[in-house]
GROMACS .gro file of C-alpha atoms in nm:
model
  471
    1UNK     CA    1   3.343   0.413 -10.861
    2UNK     CA    2   3.341   0.259 -10.515
    3UNK     CA    3   3.435  -0.107 -10.489
    4UNK     CA    4   3.270  -0.140 -10.146
    5UNK     CA    5   2.965  -0.362 -10.126
    6UNK     CA    6   2.671  -0.214  -9.942
    7UNK     CA    7   2.706  -0.516  -9.712
    8UNK     CA    8   3.081  -0.480  -9.654
    9UNK     CA    9   3.210  -0.427  -9.297
   10UNK     CA   10   3.355  -0.088  -9.390
   11UNK     CA   11   3.030   0.025  -9.550
   12UNK     CA   12   2.852  -0.066  -9.227
   13UNK     CA   13   3.056   0.210  -9.057
   14UNK     CA   14   2.970   0.482  -9.309
   15UNK     CA   15   2.714   0.662  -9.095
   16UNK     CA   16   2.859   0.586  -8.751
   17UNK     CA   17   2.872   0.894  -8.528
   18UNK     CA   18   3.218   0.946  -8.369
   19UNK     CA   19   3.075   0.981  -8.020
   20UNK     CA   20   3.003   0.742  -7.731
   21UNK     CA   21   2.656   0.593  -7.772
   22UNK     CA   22   2.578   0.620  -7.401
   23UNK     CA   23   2.656   0.992  -7.387
   24UNK     CA   24   2.445   1.063  -7.699
   25UNK     CA   25   2.134   1.060  -7.483
   26UNK     CA   26   1.866   1.327  -7.431
   27UNK     CA   27   1.862   1.226  -7.062
   28UNK     CA   28   2.214   1.371  -7.024
   29UNK     CA   29   2.188   1.623  -6.738
   30UNK     CA   30   2.315   1.980  -6.754
   31UNK     CA   31   2.656   2.039  -6.601
   32UNK     CA   32   2.678   2.197  -6.259
   33UNK     CA   33   2.852   2.538  -6.237
   34UNK     CA   34   3.228   2.555  -6.199
   35UNK     CA   35   3.391   2.648  -5.868
   36UNK     CA   36   3.476   3.017  -5.844
   37UNK     CA   37   3.645   3.126  -5.524
   38UNK     CA   38   3.729   2.919  -5.217
   39UNK     CA   39   3.545   2.629  -5.055
   40UNK     CA   40   3.596   2.438  -4.732
   41UNK     CA   41   3.475   2.088  -4.648
   42UNK     CA   42   3.546   1.776  -4.446
   43UNK     CA   43   3.607   1.557  -4.753
   44UNK     CA   44   3.703   1.665  -5.104
   45UNK     CA   45   3.655   1.407  -5.379
   46UNK     CA   46   3.852   1.471  -5.697
   47UNK     CA   47   3.699   1.311  -6.006
   48UNK     CA   48   3.339   1.273  -6.121
   49UNK     CA   49   3.351   0.919  -6.255
   50UNK     CA   50   3.234   0.610  -6.069
   51UNK     CA   51   3.529   0.617  -5.831
   52UNK     CA   52   3.457   0.968  -5.710
   53UNK     CA   53   3.079   0.938  -5.719
   54UNK     CA   54   3.071   0.621  -5.509
   55UNK     CA   55   3.317   0.776  -5.263
   56UNK     CA   56   3.106   1.086  -5.215
   57UNK     CA   57   2.782   0.888  -5.189
   58UNK     CA   58   2.911   0.631  -4.941
   59UNK     CA   59   3.078   0.903  -4.732
   60UNK     CA   60   2.737   1.068  -4.687
   61UNK     CA   61   2.568   0.733  -4.622
   62UNK     CA   62   2.821   0.656  -4.348
   63UNK     CA   63   2.794   1.003  -4.194
   64UNK     CA   64   2.513   1.231  -4.317
   65UNK     CA   65   2.672   1.524  -4.131
   66UNK     CA   66   3.000   1.499  -4.318
   67UNK     CA   67   3.051   1.798  -4.546
   68UNK     CA   68   3.149   1.658  -4.889
   69UNK     CA   69   3.254   1.843  -5.205
   70UNK     CA   70   3.320   1.674  -5.542
   71UNK     CA   71   3.502   1.846  -5.828
   72UNK     CA   72   3.518   1.719  -6.186
   73UNK     CA   73   3.741   1.855  -6.464
   74UNK     CA   74   3.478   1.817  -6.737
   75UNK     CA   75   3.131   1.669  -6.676
   76UNK     CA   76   3.026   1.383  -6.450
   77UNK     CA   77   3.054   1.052  -6.637
   78UNK     CA   78   3.212   1.194  -6.954
   79UNK     CA   79   3.530   0.983  -6.942
   80UNK     CA   80   3.560   0.605  -6.888
   81UNK     CA   81   3.245   0.595  -6.674
   82UNK     CA   82   3.029   0.710  -6.965
   83UNK     CA   83   3.191   0.523  -7.252
   84UNK     CA   84   3.258   0.166  -7.131
   85UNK     CA   85   3.077  -0.152  -7.228
   86UNK     CA   86   2.841  -0.153  -6.932
   87UNK     CA   87   2.968  -0.481  -6.781
   88UNK     CA   88   2.937  -0.451  -6.402
   89UNK     CA   89   3.136  -0.744  -6.260
   90UNK     CA   90   3.160  -0.882  -5.909
   91UNK     CA   91   3.525  -0.978  -5.961
   92UNK     CA   92   3.772  -0.748  -5.787
   93UNK     CA   93   4.075  -0.933  -5.932
   94UNK     CA   94   4.017  -0.923  -6.309
   95UNK     CA   95   3.886  -1.277  -6.306
   96UNK     CA   96   3.957  -1.597  -6.116
   97UNK     CA   97   4.279  -1.675  -6.301
   98UNK     CA   98   4.447  -1.348  -6.214
   99UNK     CA   99   4.322  -1.370  -5.857
  100UNK     CA  100   4.458  -1.723  -5.812
  101UNK     CA  101   4.796  -1.620  -5.954
  102UNK     CA  102   4.831  -1.323  -5.719
  103UNK     CA  103   4.627  -1.381  -5.401
  104UNK     CA  104   4.544  -1.753  -5.379
  105UNK     CA  105   4.510  -1.753  -5.000
  106UNK     CA  106   4.253  -1.475  -4.991
  107UNK     CA  107   4.073  -1.529  -5.320
  108UNK     CA  108   3.770  -1.686  -5.152
  109UNK     CA  109   3.738  -1.375  -4.935
  110UNK     CA  110   3.789  -1.145  -5.235
  111UNK     CA  111   3.514  -1.330  -5.423
  112UNK     CA  112   3.281  -1.294  -5.126
  113UNK     CA  113   3.354  -0.922  -5.099
  114UNK     CA  114   3.309  -0.883  -5.473
  115UNK     CA  115   2.964  -1.043  -5.468
  116UNK     CA  116   2.863  -0.830  -5.171
  117UNK     CA  117   2.983  -0.525  -5.362
  118UNK     CA  118   2.774  -0.615  -5.668
  119UNK     CA  119   2.473  -0.676  -5.442
  120UNK     CA  120   2.527  -0.330  -5.292
  121UNK     CA  121   2.537  -0.171  -5.638
  122UNK     CA  122   2.212  -0.343  -5.729
  123UNK     CA  123   2.061  -0.226  -5.400
  124UNK     CA  124   2.172   0.135  -5.460
  125UNK     CA  125   2.027   0.132  -5.812
  126UNK     CA  126   1.691   0.031  -5.667
  127UNK     CA  127   1.703   0.248  -5.357
  128UNK     CA  128   1.790   0.568  -5.543
  129UNK     CA  129   1.569   0.490  -5.843
  130UNK     CA  130   1.855   0.499  -6.092
  131UNK     CA  131   1.723   0.430  -6.442
  132UNK     CA  132   2.025   0.250  -6.589
  133UNK     CA  133   1.875  -0.069  -6.741
  134UNK     CA  134   2.037  -0.290  -6.474
  135UNK     CA  135   2.012  -0.660  -6.577
  136UNK     CA  136   2.194  -0.923  -6.371
  137UNK     CA  137   2.220  -1.170  -6.657
  138UNK     CA  138   2.578  -1.283  -6.603
  139UNK     CA  139   2.860  -1.318  -6.856
  140UNK     CA  140   2.984  -1.604  -7.073
  141UNK     CA  141   3.357  -1.640  -7.143
  142UNK     CA  142   3.380  -1.799  -7.486
  143UNK     CA  143   3.633  -2.034  -7.641
  144UNK     CA  144   3.685  -1.959  -8.011
  145UNK     CA  145   3.999  -2.176  -8.043
  146UNK     CA  146   4.046  -2.543  -7.947
  147UNK     CA  147   4.306  -2.478  -7.674
  148UNK     CA  148   4.071  -2.239  -7.497
  149UNK     CA  149   3.818  -2.515  -7.426
  150UNK     CA  150   4.058  -2.681  -7.181
  151UNK     CA  151   4.133  -2.343  -7.023
  152UNK     CA  152   3.762  -2.283  -6.958
  153UNK     CA  153   3.718  -2.632  -6.812
  154UNK     CA  154   4.012  -2.562  -6.579
  155UNK     CA  155   3.856  -2.232  -6.477
  156UNK     CA  156   3.529  -2.413  -6.400
  157UNK     CA  157   3.720  -2.657  -6.178
  158UNK     CA  158   3.895  -2.369  -5.999
  159UNK     CA  159   3.558  -2.205  -5.935
  160UNK     CA  160   3.416  -2.531  -5.798
  161UNK     CA  161   3.712  -2.571  -5.560
  162UNK     CA  162   3.640  -2.222  -5.425
  163UNK     CA  163   3.276  -2.315  -5.371
  164UNK     CA  164   3.153  -2.082  -5.645
  165UNK     CA  165   2.847  -2.264  -5.774
  166UNK     CA  166   2.737  -1.989  -6.012
  167UNK     CA  167   2.975  -2.100  -6.290
  168UNK     CA  168   2.845  -2.340  -6.559
  169UNK     CA  169   3.054  -2.493  -6.839
  170UNK     CA  170   2.874  -2.499  -7.174
  171UNK     CA  171   2.978  -2.727  -7.459
  172UNK     CA  172   2.944  -2.604  -7.817
  173UNK     CA  173   2.581  -2.705  -7.860
  174UNK     CA  174   2.480  -2.565  -7.522
  175UNK     CA  175   2.660  -2.238  -7.592
  176UNK     CA  176   2.514  -2.195  -7.939
  177UNK     CA  177   2.169  -2.259  -7.794
  178UNK     CA  178   2.230  -1.947  -7.582
  179UNK     CA  179   2.386  -1.730  -7.856
  180UNK     CA  180   2.450  -1.863  -8.204
  181UNK     CA  181   2.781  -1.798  -8.378
  182UNK     CA  182   2.983  -2.031  -8.602
  183UNK     CA  183   3.298  -1.919  -8.416
  184UNK     CA  184   3.183  -2.042  -8.073
  185UNK     CA  185   3.330  -2.371  -7.942
  186UNK     CA  186   3.252  -2.368  -7.567
  187UNK     CA  187   3.173  -2.127  -7.286
  188UNK     CA  188   3.185  -2.066  -6.913
  189UNK     CA  189   2.876  -1.885  -6.785
  190UNK     CA  190   2.906  -1.687  -6.465
  191UNK     CA  191   2.533  -1.673  -6.401
  192UNK     CA  192   2.517  -1.422  -6.117
  193UNK     CA  193   2.851  -1.241  -6.101
  194UNK     CA  194   2.802  -0.981  -6.375
  195UNK     CA  195   2.526  -0.732  -6.455
  196UNK     CA  196   2.463  -0.539  -6.775
  197UNK     CA  197   2.373  -0.171  -6.744
  198UNK     CA  198   2.374   0.168  -6.915
  199UNK     CA  199   2.701   0.312  -6.779
  200UNK     CA  200   2.636   0.682  -6.841
  201UNK     CA  201   2.294   0.665  -6.679
  202UNK     CA  202   2.449   0.493  -6.377
  203UNK     CA  203   2.693   0.785  -6.343
  204UNK     CA  204   2.417   1.044  -6.385
  205UNK     CA  205   2.201   0.860  -6.133
  206UNK     CA  206   2.483   0.853  -5.879
  207UNK     CA  207   2.533   1.226  -5.937
  208UNK     CA  208   2.167   1.291  -5.858
  209UNK     CA  209   2.183   1.067  -5.550
  210UNK     CA  210   2.489   1.257  -5.425
  211UNK     CA  211   2.317   1.592  -5.473
  212UNK     CA  212   2.008   1.467  -5.291
  213UNK     CA  213   2.224   1.375  -4.990
  214UNK     CA  214   2.386   1.719  -4.983
  215UNK     CA  215   2.712   1.667  -5.174
  216UNK     CA  216   2.822   1.990  -5.343
  217UNK     CA  217   2.933   1.913  -5.698
  218UNK     CA  218   3.137   2.147  -5.918
  219UNK     CA  219   3.187   2.047  -6.282
  220UNK     CA  220   3.433   2.196  -6.531
  221UNK     CA  221   3.660   2.240  -6.230
  222UNK     CA  222   3.998   2.075  -6.286
  223UNK     CA  223   4.226   2.007  -5.991
  224UNK     CA  224   4.568   2.152  -6.074
  225UNK     CA  225   4.768   2.111  -5.753
  226UNK     CA  226   4.753   1.938  -5.416
  227UNK     CA  227   4.939   2.074  -5.112
  228UNK     CA  228   4.930   2.045  -4.736
  229UNK     CA  229   4.752   2.329  -4.555
  230UNK     CA  230   4.777   2.328  -4.176
  231UNK     CA  231   4.613   2.007  -4.049
  232UNK     CA  232   4.437   1.953  -4.383
  233UNK     CA  233   4.488   1.982  -4.756
  234UNK     CA  234   4.439   2.245  -5.024
  235UNK     CA  235   4.352   2.169  -5.386
  236UNK     CA  236   4.391   2.445  -5.639
  237UNK     CA  237   4.154   2.479  -5.936
  238UNK     CA  238   4.159   2.727  -6.227
  239UNK     CA  239   3.937   2.979  -6.046
  240UNK     CA  240   3.960   2.887  -5.680
  241UNK     CA  241   4.073   2.652  -5.407
  242UNK     CA  242   3.920   2.384  -5.186
  243UNK     CA  243   4.041   2.340  -4.829
  244UNK     CA  244   3.959   1.998  -4.686
  245UNK     CA  245   4.047   1.778  -4.390
  246UNK     CA  246   4.071   1.477  -4.623
  247UNK     CA  247   4.099   1.424  -5.000
  248UNK     CA  248   4.000   1.116  -5.202
  249UNK     CA  249   4.148   1.091  -5.551
  250UNK     CA  250   3.939   0.920  -5.818
  251UNK     CA  251   4.133   1.041  -6.122
  252UNK     CA  252   4.227   0.693  -6.251
  253UNK     CA  253   4.366   0.722  -6.609
  254UNK     CA  254   4.454   1.090  -6.564
  255UNK     CA  255   4.786   1.190  -6.400
  256UNK     CA  256   4.757   1.157  -6.023
  257UNK     CA  257   4.796   1.464  -5.804
  258UNK     CA  258   5.027   1.238  -5.597
  259UNK     CA  259   5.326   1.218  -5.831
  260UNK     CA  260   5.473   0.896  -5.692
  261UNK     CA  261   5.155   0.712  -5.801
  262UNK     CA  262   5.198   0.800  -6.168
  263UNK     CA  263   5.448   0.524  -6.267
  264UNK     CA  264   5.195   0.260  -6.158
  265UNK     CA  265   4.930   0.358  -6.414
  266UNK     CA  266   4.941   0.359  -6.793
  267UNK     CA  267   4.646   0.498  -6.992
  268UNK     CA  268   4.553   0.270  -7.281
  269UNK     CA  269   4.282   0.329  -7.537
  270UNK     CA  270   3.997   0.087  -7.594
  271UNK     CA  271   3.736   0.123  -7.869
  272UNK     CA  272   3.381   0.009  -7.934
  273UNK     CA  273   3.105   0.004  -8.194
  274UNK     CA  274   2.727   0.013  -8.145
  275UNK     CA  275   2.484  -0.128  -8.400
  276UNK     CA  276   2.143  -0.006  -8.496
  277UNK     CA  277   1.857  -0.189  -8.315
  278UNK     CA  278   1.807  -0.546  -8.432
  279UNK     CA  279   1.480  -0.653  -8.592
  280UNK     CA  280   1.277  -0.940  -8.448
  281UNK     CA  281   1.407  -1.163  -8.729
  282UNK     CA  282   1.771  -1.072  -8.655
  283UNK     CA  283   1.719  -1.138  -8.284
  284UNK     CA  284   1.565  -1.475  -8.364
  285UNK     CA  285   1.867  -1.564  -8.578
  286UNK     CA  286   2.096  -1.503  -8.277
  287UNK     CA  287   1.895  -1.647  -7.990
  288UNK     CA  288   2.048  -1.452  -7.699
  289UNK     CA  289   1.721  -1.469  -7.505
  290UNK     CA  290   1.904  -1.463  -7.170
  291UNK     CA  291   2.089  -1.141  -7.265
  292UNK     CA  292   2.424  -1.233  -7.108
  293UNK     CA  293   2.737  -1.031  -7.159
  294UNK     CA  294   2.989  -1.213  -7.379
  295UNK     CA  295   3.368  -1.207  -7.403
  296UNK     CA  296   3.603  -1.429  -7.598
  297UNK     CA  297   3.914  -1.584  -7.444
  298UNK     CA  298   4.191  -1.444  -7.663
  299UNK     CA  299   4.467  -1.220  -7.526
  300UNK     CA  300   4.333  -0.958  -7.767
  301UNK     CA  301   3.970  -1.017  -7.680
  302UNK     CA  302   3.630  -0.885  -7.783
  303UNK     CA  303   3.353  -0.801  -7.538
  304UNK     CA  304   2.995  -0.772  -7.659
  305UNK     CA  305   2.650  -0.736  -7.513
  306UNK     CA  306   2.294  -0.652  -7.605
  307UNK     CA  307   2.136  -0.326  -7.491
  308UNK     CA  308   1.791  -0.243  -7.357
  309UNK     CA  309   1.676  -0.142  -7.708
  310UNK     CA  310   1.832  -0.454  -7.868
  311UNK     CA  311   2.146  -0.304  -8.017
  312UNK     CA  312   2.478  -0.489  -7.996
  313UNK     CA  313   2.782  -0.322  -7.845
  314UNK     CA  314   3.101  -0.478  -7.986
  315UNK     CA  315   3.433  -0.361  -7.844
  316UNK     CA  316   3.788  -0.446  -7.746
  317UNK     CA  317   4.062  -0.632  -7.936
  318UNK     CA  318   4.315  -0.355  -7.998
  319UNK     CA  319   4.486  -0.202  -7.693
  320UNK     CA  320   4.629   0.129  -7.811
  321UNK     CA  321   4.911   0.287  -7.613
  322UNK     CA  322   5.048   0.629  -7.712
  323UNK     CA  323   5.412   0.713  -7.647
  324UNK     CA  324   5.440   0.915  -7.329
  325UNK     CA  325   5.106   0.798  -7.195
  326UNK     CA  326   4.904   1.112  -7.261
  327UNK     CA  327   4.525   1.135  -7.234
  328UNK     CA  328   4.390   1.354  -7.513
  329UNK     CA  329   4.056   1.390  -7.690
  330UNK     CA  330   4.212   1.328  -8.033
  331UNK     CA  331   4.319   0.980  -7.918
  332UNK     CA  332   3.955   0.874  -7.877
  333UNK     CA  333   3.914   0.806  -8.249
  334UNK     CA  334   4.099   0.521  -8.423
  335UNK     CA  335   3.945   0.435  -8.763
  336UNK     CA  336   4.180   0.140  -8.827
  337UNK     CA  337   4.050  -0.026  -8.512
  338UNK     CA  338   3.687   0.044  -8.609
  339UNK     CA  339   3.739  -0.128  -8.946
  340UNK     CA  340   3.902  -0.425  -8.776
  341UNK     CA  341   3.620  -0.451  -8.520
  342UNK     CA  342   3.357  -0.434  -8.797
  343UNK     CA  343   3.524  -0.720  -8.989
  344UNK     CA  344   3.544  -0.930  -8.672
  345UNK     CA  345   3.178  -0.859  -8.590
  346UNK     CA  346   3.047  -1.001  -8.916
  347UNK     CA  347   3.285  -1.298  -8.889
  348UNK     CA  348   3.127  -1.374  -8.551
  349UNK     CA  349   2.770  -1.305  -8.663
  350UNK     CA  350   2.744  -1.362  -9.041
  351UNK     CA  351   2.365  -1.389  -9.005
  352UNK     CA  352   2.363  -1.013  -8.934
  353UNK     CA  353   2.519  -0.915  -9.267
  354UNK     CA  354   2.385  -0.576  -9.373
  355UNK     CA  355   2.346  -0.443  -9.018
  356UNK     CA  356   2.479  -0.090  -8.973
  357UNK     CA  357   2.678   0.072  -8.692
  358UNK     CA  358   2.543   0.397  -8.552
  359UNK     CA  359   2.827   0.493  -8.314
  360UNK     CA  360   3.205   0.438  -8.296
  361UNK     CA  361   3.414   0.568  -8.008
  362UNK     CA  362   3.710   0.516  -7.779
  363UNK     CA  363   3.845   0.620  -7.443
  364UNK     CA  364   4.125   0.577  -7.193
  365UNK     CA  365   4.147   0.294  -6.939
  366UNK     CA  366   4.375   0.308  -6.633
  367UNK     CA  367   4.573  -0.013  -6.658
  368UNK     CA  368   4.832  -0.134  -6.408
  369UNK     CA  369   5.072  -0.426  -6.420
  370UNK     CA  370   4.862  -0.656  -6.200
  371UNK     CA  371   4.532  -0.584  -6.389
  372UNK     CA  372   4.337  -0.488  -6.076
  373UNK     CA  373   4.311  -0.181  -5.856
  374UNK     CA  374   4.572  -0.073  -5.604
  375UNK     CA  375   4.528   0.163  -5.310
  376UNK     CA  376   4.723   0.389  -5.079
  377UNK     CA  377   4.752   0.710  -4.882
  378UNK     CA  378   4.971   1.019  -4.892
  379UNK     CA  379   5.028   1.334  -4.686
  380UNK     CA  380   5.023   1.153  -4.350
  381UNK     CA  381   4.699   0.972  -4.426
  382UNK     CA  382   4.503   1.282  -4.524
  383UNK     CA  383   4.487   1.178  -4.891
  384UNK     CA  384   4.371   0.841  -5.026
  385UNK     CA  385   4.377   0.707  -5.379
  386UNK     CA  386   4.257   0.407  -5.579
  387UNK     CA  387   4.358   0.344  -5.940
  388UNK     CA  388   4.451   0.078  -6.195
  389UNK     CA  389   4.112  -0.089  -6.241
  390UNK     CA  390   4.210  -0.212  -6.591
  391UNK     CA  391   3.867  -0.241  -6.745
  392UNK     CA  392   3.671  -0.355  -6.439
  393UNK     CA  393   3.590  -0.016  -6.294
  394UNK     CA  394   3.214  -0.028  -6.341
  395UNK     CA  395   3.180  -0.257  -6.040
  396UNK     CA  396   3.513  -0.252  -5.857
  397UNK     CA  397   3.520   0.127  -5.812
  398UNK     CA  398   3.251   0.099  -5.546
  399UNK     CA  399   3.479  -0.138  -5.352
  400UNK     CA  400   3.766   0.106  -5.409
  401UNK     CA  401   3.555   0.387  -5.267
  402UNK     CA  402   3.497   0.184  -4.950
  403UNK     CA  403   3.872   0.118  -4.925
  404UNK     CA  404   3.961   0.488  -4.965
  405UNK     CA  405   3.712   0.588  -4.694
  406UNK     CA  406   3.844   0.312  -4.466
  407UNK     CA  407   4.201   0.435  -4.516
  408UNK     CA  408   4.106   0.795  -4.449
  409UNK     CA  409   3.928   0.693  -4.128
  410UNK     CA  410   4.245   0.523  -4.002
  411UNK     CA  411   4.044   0.220  -3.894
  412UNK     CA  412   4.138  -0.141  -3.960
  413UNK     CA  413   3.866  -0.318  -4.157
  414UNK     CA  414   3.828  -0.647  -4.341
  415UNK     CA  415   3.915  -0.452  -4.656
  416UNK     CA  416   4.229  -0.276  -4.528
  417UNK     CA  417   4.366  -0.605  -4.394
  418UNK     CA  418   4.367  -0.764  -4.740
  419UNK     CA  419   4.705  -0.831  -4.900
  420UNK     CA  420   4.552  -0.699  -5.223
  421UNK     CA  421   4.491  -0.364  -5.052
  422UNK     CA  422   4.822  -0.352  -4.864
  423UNK     CA  423   5.041  -0.440  -5.167
  424UNK     CA  424   5.127  -0.249  -5.482
  425UNK     CA  425   5.180  -0.364  -5.842
  426UNK     CA  426   5.518  -0.325  -6.003
  427UNK     CA  427   5.554   0.017  -6.166
  428UNK     CA  428   5.596   0.056  -6.539
  429UNK     CA  429   5.944   0.166  -6.652
  430UNK     CA  430   6.003   0.519  -6.786
  431UNK     CA  431   6.005   0.600  -7.157
  432UNK     CA  432   6.136   0.482  -7.395
  433UNK     CA  433   6.155   0.146  -7.213
  434UNK     CA  434   5.782   0.159  -7.145
  435UNK     CA  435   5.700   0.206  -7.513
  436UNK     CA  436   5.936  -0.071  -7.620
  437UNK     CA  437   5.817  -0.312  -7.351
  438UNK     CA  438   5.450  -0.257  -7.430
  439UNK     CA  439   5.521  -0.302  -7.802
  440UNK     CA  440   5.701  -0.634  -7.745
  441UNK     CA  441   5.423  -0.750  -7.514
  442UNK     CA  442   5.155  -0.662  -7.770
  443UNK     CA  443   5.340  -0.853  -8.041
  444UNK     CA  444   5.389  -1.152  -7.811
  445UNK     CA  445   5.020  -1.159  -7.714
  446UNK     CA  446   4.915  -1.154  -8.078
  447UNK     CA  447   5.158  -1.436  -8.151
  448UNK     CA  448   5.019  -1.643  -7.863
  449UNK     CA  449   4.666  -1.597  -7.998
  450UNK     CA  450   4.774  -1.741  -8.334
  451UNK     CA  451   4.992  -2.021  -8.187
  452UNK     CA  452   4.743  -2.216  -7.973
  453UNK     CA  453   4.797  -1.989  -7.672
  454UNK     CA  454   5.167  -2.076  -7.635
  455UNK     CA  455   5.344  -1.797  -7.446
  456UNK     CA  456   5.693  -1.707  -7.564
  457UNK     CA  457   5.993  -1.640  -7.341
  458UNK     CA  458   5.905  -1.271  -7.307
  459UNK     CA  459   5.554  -1.344  -7.177
  460UNK     CA  460   5.684  -1.619  -6.948
  461UNK     CA  461   5.936  -1.376  -6.801
  462UNK     CA  462   5.661  -1.116  -6.754
  463UNK     CA  463   5.447  -1.379  -6.579
  464UNK     CA  464   5.734  -1.465  -6.343
  465UNK     CA  465   5.788  -1.099  -6.257
  466UNK     CA  466   5.417  -1.039  -6.201
  467UNK     CA  467   5.404  -0.785  -6.482
  468UNK     CA  468   5.124  -0.764  -6.733
  469UNK     CA  469   4.950  -0.541  -6.984
  470UNK     CA  470   4.577  -0.555  -7.054
  471UNK     CA  471   4.259  -0.353  -7.096
   0.00000   0.00000   0.00000
């Protein structure tokens, strides 16, 4: 006889499909044919996620005569771009705190560029008629522990000093009037700097926009090698080759075709649950009329948002690293994390007891030691790359696309002059040091969450070195 209550967190997972909710959509387009034979072009884009799609689209917007080819190893949007939380943030630096710690002198400029980038995404969604449920409702960072209240107040003061008037501190009553949970103590609402959207439909819409502008897209076409070829480059695929004057790499969590880039990126696995649609009574019990994205302030944090059809996506907390850093389909599923997430969900929202989850999934994130993207070129400037978005790729990849195209053009721009663009994070050490270091960091972060945020000597040393680990 089962000892599980029909209202238990584990029971709520019983019928959850092990597939990303966003990709389980009848609007999913058919894949384009694979490349067979040889192709030539001005610009080859490798990768059919946001990074590659924005690069191809903007390249054609800048120069409609440019001949652009995009190749994707599986299907457009199937990886991180189709399985994330759908938080599209203006921040290019993984939040104000990380930006202040790393680029204090240019943070105001980075914030300006980030807002312009988010505006441009919103404009593109409207201009190309992309049906992705874009809602610029903002995001609230939430304090669930007493020490986090002071941290949020400090963040609000930092934002005010930078002239960012879109941030509003909410005390407990004000926060619970927005979204009601017994675990909420205070919040910081970024009212205009984050949009909610359907991430897979954004990718599919960008694909259609690229095709309409003349980009040639080949799916199920994995890039296997990158070599110089005369004054250009050659990329080999399983059944052909592409010869191009320039190459932009948007492979992110997957091993870079430029080998020296690989130590800078570690793939980590993040997981999420999606509930069934909420009834009118359940919605009323929550409030949440302004439909903001939400994220708590722990080191091991949860992110959660409401969808167009009034489901709740609940993700995060565990950051799963596999020894050796491989990216494999079997790593997508992690039942222990799903059970943990389900327990945490009902602790946050006890008024939703009995709600069921319909989908449970995971996927790889390209994390780097400074938490935000880095950029560079190879092969005498004929190849550009951007990687290391660490969970902020929904919005920041468009900025990264602009940077890659700037670098390939050889022109100095306001983007290429940034210290953030000109510098690199510290690389991760090789195995087994990487595995051991990540394990110690994970343990230390958990300990800090349960000890009023106090960082131990290991985390303080990591902070001093500029090293970090996040999702």
